[in-house]
Short mmCIF file of C-alpha atoms in Angstrom, two decimals:
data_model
loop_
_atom_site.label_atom_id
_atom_site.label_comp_id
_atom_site.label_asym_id
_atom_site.label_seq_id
_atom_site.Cartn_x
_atom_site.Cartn_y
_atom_site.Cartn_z
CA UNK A 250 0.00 0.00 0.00
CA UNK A 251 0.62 3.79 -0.62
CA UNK A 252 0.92 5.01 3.00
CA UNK A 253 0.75 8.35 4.12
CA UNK A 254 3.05 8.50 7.68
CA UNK A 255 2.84 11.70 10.00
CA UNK A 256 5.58 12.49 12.54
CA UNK A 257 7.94 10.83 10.05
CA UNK A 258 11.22 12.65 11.68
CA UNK A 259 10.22 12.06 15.00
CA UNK A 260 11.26 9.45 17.66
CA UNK A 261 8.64 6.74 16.43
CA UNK A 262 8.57 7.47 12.52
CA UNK A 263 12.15 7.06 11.94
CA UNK A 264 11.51 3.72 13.58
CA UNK A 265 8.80 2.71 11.94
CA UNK A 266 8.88 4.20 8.25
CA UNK A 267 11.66 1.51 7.75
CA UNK A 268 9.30 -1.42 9.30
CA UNK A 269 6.98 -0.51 6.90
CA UNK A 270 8.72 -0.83 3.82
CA UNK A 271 10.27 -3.92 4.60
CA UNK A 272 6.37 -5.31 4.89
CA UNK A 273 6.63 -4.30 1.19
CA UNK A 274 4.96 -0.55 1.84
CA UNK A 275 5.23 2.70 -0.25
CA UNK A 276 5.77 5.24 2.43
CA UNK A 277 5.41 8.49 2.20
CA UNK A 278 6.52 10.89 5.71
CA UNK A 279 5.29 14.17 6.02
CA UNK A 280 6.68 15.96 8.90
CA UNK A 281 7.33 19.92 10.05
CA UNK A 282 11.17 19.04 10.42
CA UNK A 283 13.53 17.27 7.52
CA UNK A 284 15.05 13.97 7.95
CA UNK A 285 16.13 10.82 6.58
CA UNK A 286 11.69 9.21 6.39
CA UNK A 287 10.45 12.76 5.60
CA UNK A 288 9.46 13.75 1.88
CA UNK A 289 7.11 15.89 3.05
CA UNK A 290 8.08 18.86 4.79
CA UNK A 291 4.76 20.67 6.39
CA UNK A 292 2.24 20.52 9.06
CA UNK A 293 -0.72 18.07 9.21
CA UNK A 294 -2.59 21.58 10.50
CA UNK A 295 -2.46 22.83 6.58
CA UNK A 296 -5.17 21.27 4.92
CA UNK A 297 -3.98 22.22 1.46
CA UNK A 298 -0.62 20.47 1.94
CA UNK A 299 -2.58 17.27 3.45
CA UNK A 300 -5.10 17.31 0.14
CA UNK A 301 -1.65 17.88 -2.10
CA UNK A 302 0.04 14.70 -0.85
CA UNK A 303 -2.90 12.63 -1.17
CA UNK A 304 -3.43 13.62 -4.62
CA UNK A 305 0.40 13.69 -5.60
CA UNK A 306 1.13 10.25 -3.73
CA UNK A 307 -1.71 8.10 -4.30
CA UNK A 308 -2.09 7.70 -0.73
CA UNK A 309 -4.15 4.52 0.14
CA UNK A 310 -3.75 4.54 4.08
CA UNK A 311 -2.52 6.59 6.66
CA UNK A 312 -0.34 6.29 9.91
CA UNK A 313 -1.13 9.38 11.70
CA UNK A 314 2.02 10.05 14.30
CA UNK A 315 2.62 13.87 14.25
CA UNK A 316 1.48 15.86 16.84
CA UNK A 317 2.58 18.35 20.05
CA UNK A 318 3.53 16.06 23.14
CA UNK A 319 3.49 17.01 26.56
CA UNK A 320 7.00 18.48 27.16
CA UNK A 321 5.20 21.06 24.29
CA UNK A 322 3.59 22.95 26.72
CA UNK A 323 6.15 24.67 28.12
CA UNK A 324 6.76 25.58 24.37
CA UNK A 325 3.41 26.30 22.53
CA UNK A 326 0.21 27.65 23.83
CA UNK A 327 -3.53 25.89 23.88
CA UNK A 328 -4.02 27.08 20.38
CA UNK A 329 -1.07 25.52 18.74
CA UNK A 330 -2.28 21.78 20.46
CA UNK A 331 -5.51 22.38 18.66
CA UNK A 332 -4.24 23.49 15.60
CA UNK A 333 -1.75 20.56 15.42
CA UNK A 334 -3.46 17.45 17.53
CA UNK A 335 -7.03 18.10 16.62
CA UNK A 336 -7.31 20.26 13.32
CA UNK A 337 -4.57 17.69 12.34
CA UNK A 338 -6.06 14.98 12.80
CA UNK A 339 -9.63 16.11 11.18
CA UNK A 340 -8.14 17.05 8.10
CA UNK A 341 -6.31 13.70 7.44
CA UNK A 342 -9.58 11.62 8.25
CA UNK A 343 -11.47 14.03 5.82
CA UNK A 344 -8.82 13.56 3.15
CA UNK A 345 -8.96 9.63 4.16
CA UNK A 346 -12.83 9.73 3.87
CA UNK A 347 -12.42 11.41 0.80
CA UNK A 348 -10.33 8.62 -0.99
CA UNK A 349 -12.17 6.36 0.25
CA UNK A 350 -9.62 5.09 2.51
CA UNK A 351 -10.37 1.89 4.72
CA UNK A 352 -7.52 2.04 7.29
CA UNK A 353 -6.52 5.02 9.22
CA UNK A 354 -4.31 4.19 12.64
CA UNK A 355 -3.88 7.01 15.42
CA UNK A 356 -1.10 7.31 17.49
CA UNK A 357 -2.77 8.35 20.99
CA UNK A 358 -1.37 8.07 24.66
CA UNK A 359 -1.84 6.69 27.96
CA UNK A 360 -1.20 9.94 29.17
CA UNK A 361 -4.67 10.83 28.50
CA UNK A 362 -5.85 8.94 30.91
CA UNK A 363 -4.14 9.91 34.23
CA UNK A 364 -6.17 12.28 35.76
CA UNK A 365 -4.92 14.88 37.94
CA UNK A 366 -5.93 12.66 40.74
CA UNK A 367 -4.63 9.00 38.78
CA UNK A 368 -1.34 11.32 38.89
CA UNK A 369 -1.53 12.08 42.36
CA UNK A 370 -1.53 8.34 43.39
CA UNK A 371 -2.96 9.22 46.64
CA UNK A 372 -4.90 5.53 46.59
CA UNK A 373 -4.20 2.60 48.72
CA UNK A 374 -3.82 0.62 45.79
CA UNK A 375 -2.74 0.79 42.32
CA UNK A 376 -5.10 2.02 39.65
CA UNK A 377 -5.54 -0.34 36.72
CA UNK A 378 -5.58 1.19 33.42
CA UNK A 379 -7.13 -0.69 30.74
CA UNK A 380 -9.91 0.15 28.47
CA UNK A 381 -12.38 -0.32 30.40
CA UNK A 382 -10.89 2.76 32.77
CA UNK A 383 -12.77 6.12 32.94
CA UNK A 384 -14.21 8.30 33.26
CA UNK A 385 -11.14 9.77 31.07
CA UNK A 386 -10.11 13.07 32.32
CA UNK A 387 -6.96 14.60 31.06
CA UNK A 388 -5.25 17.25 33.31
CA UNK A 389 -3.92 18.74 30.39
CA UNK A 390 -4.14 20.35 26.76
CA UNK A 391 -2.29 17.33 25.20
CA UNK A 392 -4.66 15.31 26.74
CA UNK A 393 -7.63 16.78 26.07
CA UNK A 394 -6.08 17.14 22.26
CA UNK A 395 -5.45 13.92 22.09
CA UNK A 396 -8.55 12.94 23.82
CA UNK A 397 -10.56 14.93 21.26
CA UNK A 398 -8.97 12.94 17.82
CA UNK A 399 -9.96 9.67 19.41
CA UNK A 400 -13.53 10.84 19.18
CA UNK A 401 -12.68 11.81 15.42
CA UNK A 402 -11.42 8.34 14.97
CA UNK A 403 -14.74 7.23 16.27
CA UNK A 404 -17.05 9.38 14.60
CA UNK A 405 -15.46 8.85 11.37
CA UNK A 406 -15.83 5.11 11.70
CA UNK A 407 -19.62 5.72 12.75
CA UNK A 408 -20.44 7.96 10.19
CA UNK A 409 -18.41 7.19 7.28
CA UNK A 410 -17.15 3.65 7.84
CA UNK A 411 -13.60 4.41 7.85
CA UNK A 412 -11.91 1.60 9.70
CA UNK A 413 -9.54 3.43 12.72
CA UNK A 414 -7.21 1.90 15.52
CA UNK A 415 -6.34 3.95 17.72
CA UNK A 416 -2.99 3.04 19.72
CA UNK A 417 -2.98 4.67 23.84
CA UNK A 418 1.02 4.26 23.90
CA UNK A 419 2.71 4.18 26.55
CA UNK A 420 6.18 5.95 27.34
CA UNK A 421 8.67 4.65 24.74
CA UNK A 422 10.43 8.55 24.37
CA UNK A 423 14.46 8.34 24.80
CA UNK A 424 15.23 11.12 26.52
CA UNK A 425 15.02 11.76 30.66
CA UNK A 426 11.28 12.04 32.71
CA UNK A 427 10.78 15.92 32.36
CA UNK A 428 9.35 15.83 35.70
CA UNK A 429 10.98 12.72 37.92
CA UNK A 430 15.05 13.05 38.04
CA UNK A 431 15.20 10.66 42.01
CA UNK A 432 16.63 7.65 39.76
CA UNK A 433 18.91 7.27 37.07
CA UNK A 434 17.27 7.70 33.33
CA UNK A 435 18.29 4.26 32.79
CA UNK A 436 17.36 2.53 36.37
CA UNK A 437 13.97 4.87 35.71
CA UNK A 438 13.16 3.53 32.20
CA UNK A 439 13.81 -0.36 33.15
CA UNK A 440 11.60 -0.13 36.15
CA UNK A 441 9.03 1.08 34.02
CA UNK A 442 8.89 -1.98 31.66
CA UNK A 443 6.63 -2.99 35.08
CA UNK A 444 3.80 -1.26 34.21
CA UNK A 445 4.32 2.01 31.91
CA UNK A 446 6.73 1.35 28.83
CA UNK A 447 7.70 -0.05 26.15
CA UNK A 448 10.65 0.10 23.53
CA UNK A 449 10.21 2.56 20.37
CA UNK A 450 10.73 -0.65 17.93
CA UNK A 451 7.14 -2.38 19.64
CA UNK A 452 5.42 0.86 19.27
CA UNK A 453 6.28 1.05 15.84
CA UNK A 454 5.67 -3.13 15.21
CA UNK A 455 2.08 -3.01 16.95
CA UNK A 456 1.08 0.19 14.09
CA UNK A 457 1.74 -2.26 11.34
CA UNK A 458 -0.70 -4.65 12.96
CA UNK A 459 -3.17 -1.82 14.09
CA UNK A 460 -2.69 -1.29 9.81
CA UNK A 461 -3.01 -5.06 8.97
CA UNK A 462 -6.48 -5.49 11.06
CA UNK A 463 -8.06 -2.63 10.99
CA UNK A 464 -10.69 -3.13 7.98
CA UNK A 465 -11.44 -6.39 10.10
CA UNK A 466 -11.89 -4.73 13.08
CA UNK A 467 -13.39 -1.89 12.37
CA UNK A 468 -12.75 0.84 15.02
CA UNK A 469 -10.58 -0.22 18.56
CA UNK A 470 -8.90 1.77 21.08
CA UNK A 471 -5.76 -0.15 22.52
CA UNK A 472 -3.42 0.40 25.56
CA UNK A 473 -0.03 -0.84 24.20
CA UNK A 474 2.47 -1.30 26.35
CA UNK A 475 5.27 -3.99 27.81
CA UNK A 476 3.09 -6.60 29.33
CA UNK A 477 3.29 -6.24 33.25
CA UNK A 478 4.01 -9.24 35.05
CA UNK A 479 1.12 -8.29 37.90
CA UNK A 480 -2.65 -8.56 37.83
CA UNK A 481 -5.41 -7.22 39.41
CA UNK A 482 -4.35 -8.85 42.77
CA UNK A 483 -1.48 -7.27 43.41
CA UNK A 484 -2.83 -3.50 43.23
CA UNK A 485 -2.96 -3.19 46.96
CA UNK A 486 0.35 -5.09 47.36
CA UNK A 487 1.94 -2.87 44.48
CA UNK A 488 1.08 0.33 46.39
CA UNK A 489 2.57 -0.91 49.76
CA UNK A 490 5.36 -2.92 49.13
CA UNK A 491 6.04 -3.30 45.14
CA UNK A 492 9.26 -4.49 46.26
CA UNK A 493 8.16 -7.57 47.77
CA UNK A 494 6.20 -8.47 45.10
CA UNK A 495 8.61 -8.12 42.48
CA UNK A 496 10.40 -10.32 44.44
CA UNK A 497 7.99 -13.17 44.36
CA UNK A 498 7.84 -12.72 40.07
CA UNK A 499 11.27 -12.05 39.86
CA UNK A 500 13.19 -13.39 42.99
CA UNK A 501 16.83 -12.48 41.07
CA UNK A 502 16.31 -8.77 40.33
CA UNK A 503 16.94 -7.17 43.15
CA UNK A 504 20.78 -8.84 43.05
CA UNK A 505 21.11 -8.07 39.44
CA UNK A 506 20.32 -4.10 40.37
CA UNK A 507 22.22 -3.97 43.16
CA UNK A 508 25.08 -5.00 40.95
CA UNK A 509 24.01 -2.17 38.72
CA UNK A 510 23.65 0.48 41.24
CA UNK A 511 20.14 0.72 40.43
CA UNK A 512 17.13 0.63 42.71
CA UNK A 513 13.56 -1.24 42.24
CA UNK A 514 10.57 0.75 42.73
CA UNK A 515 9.25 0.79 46.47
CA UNK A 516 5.76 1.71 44.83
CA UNK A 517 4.01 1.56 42.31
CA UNK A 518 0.72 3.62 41.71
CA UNK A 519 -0.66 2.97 38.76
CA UNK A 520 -0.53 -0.08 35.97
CA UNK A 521 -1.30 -0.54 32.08
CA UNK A 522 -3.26 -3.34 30.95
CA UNK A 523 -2.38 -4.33 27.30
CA UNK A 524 -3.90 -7.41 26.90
CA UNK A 525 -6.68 -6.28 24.83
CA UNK A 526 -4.40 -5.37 21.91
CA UNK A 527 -2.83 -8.76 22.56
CA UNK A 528 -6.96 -10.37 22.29
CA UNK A 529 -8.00 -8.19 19.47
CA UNK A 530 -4.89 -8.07 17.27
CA UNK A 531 -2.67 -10.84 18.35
CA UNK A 532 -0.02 -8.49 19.14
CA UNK A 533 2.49 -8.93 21.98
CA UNK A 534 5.28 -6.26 22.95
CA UNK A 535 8.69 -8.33 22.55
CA UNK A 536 10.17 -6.44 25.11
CA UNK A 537 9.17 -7.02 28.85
CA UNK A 538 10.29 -6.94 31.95
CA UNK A 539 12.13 -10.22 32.02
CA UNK A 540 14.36 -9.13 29.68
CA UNK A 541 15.74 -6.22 31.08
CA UNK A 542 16.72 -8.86 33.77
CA UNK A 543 18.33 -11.14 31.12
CA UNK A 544 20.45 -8.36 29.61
CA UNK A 545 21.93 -7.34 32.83
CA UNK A 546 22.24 -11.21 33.78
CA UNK A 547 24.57 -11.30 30.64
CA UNK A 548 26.03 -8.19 31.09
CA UNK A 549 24.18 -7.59 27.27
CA UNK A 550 23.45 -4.20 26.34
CA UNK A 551 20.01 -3.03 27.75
CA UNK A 552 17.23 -3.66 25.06
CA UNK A 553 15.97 0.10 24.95
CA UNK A 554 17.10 3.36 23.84
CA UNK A 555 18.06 6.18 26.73
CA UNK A 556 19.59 9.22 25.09
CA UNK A 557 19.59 12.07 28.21
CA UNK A 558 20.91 14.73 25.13
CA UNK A 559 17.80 13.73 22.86
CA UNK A 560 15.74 16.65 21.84
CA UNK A 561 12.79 16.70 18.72
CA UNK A 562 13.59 17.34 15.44
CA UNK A 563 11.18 19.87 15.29
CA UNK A 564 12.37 22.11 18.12
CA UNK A 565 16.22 21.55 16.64
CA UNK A 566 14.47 23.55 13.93
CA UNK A 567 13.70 26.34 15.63
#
């Protein structure tokens, strides 16, 4: 297929433009910054650019990545979210509708759904995020952006029958937390293959299944993430002592930390759920937990990206 793929020059298209022309794709990446995936250069916010493409490239599906993030706020205003993660997104399925497109696949976030008070993890036990959570309400603009193109996604499907998956990802950025600096980037980023990450290379991987299934599924919104080794059970335990029961999944990771000079997480206060995706679309995130403990059992490299110096292509613009 002829696929049109947003965000191309960011963190997950450079990963995944490749993917999808070695599954035998025509890709085409449109992105506000150049680089090595981009053909494209301009904003998803510029209708006449969006309509030009699809005319020009014969554009059969779409991969819709591009869009402000959260460490944006600090750099753009409400507006610019709007503009970019909502106006975006509505001119793409329009141009998708128009072609008579029958796959479109959103690149959403878990983010969306940590309240102010999910964030605050005030609870005695862990909250469980899976689709079934809600009500959803984002504590901020890229939230409520994002938020607002999943109900495109869905209207679209309900009105027009354009097929849409929409993928909640969870943290797979390389850089450091802009908010949490207590632990290493590294130590931080492998405890979070618990219950909040995954690596760049599954993000990209579970898009081209979102792309394979979606005229069979129709419309689906999907938590993907690194499959946590907990359940249900342990959301009490998780909040008091996640510690302990790390220990009883994993009873040689706290030895192969120490060794590291990294800590495990005391607490934990909140969990994503991904086995829907796994149900619907028979996709699994490669990397988990378990082998972030068998890379530092073999003294391996660690199986995800950490660059503290990496910044977006489209703010190197600036």
């Amino acid at each position: 297929m002829r696929i049109l793929l947003t965000g191309s020059s960011g963190w997950l298209g450079r990963h995944l433009a490749p993917m999808l022309r070695g599954a035998g794709h025509v890709v085409t990446g449109l992105d506000v910054a150049p680089g090595a995936e981009t053909q494209v250069i301009g904003s998803v916010a510029d209708r006449t650019i969006i309509y030009r493409t699809f005319a020009d490239r014969g554009i059969e599906a779409v991969i819709h990545a591009a869009a402000l993030h959260k460490p944006d706020i600090a750099r753009y205003d409400a507006q610019a979210f709007i503009d970019v993660n909502v106006t975006g997104t509505l001119n793409l399925l329009e141009a998708a509708r128009m072609a008579g497109h029958e796959r479109f696949v959103f690149t959403s976030t878990t983010s969306l759904m940590i309240s102010q008070a999910v964030r605050d993890e005030a609870g005695a036990e862990a909250v469980w995020l899976d689709e079934a959570f809600g009500p959803i309400a984002p504590r901020n603009i890229y939230g409520v952006t994002k938020l607002a193109a999943e109900q495109l996604c869905r209207l679209f499907r309900s009105e027009y029958g354009l097929a849409s998956i929409v993928l909640r990802t969870a943290r797979f950025f390389p850089e450091e937390d802009d908010t949490h600096r207590d632990l290493s980037g590294e130590n931080m980023k492998a405890n979070e293959f618990l219950h909040r990450r995954l690596t760049v290379e599954d993000a990209a991987a579970a898009h081209l299944a979102a792309l394979d299934r979606a005229p069979d599924i129709g419309f689906g919104t999907y938590i993907v993430s690194a499959p946590t080794p907990f359940d249900r059970r342990d959301a009490r335990a998780l909040r008091q002592n996640a510690a302990a029961v790390i220990a009883r999944r994993f009873p040689q990771a706290a030895a192969l930390y120490a060794a590291r000079g990294w800590k495990l997480p005391e607490r934990i206060g909140r969990v994503y759920d991904a086995r829907a995706i796994e149900q619907a679309l028979g996709f699994r995130c490669r990397t988990d937990f378990a082998a972030i403990l068998g890379a530092l059992a073999d003294d391996a490299p660690i199986p995800f990206a950490h660059d503290a110096d990496y910044q977006s292509p489209k703010e190197l613009r600036r």
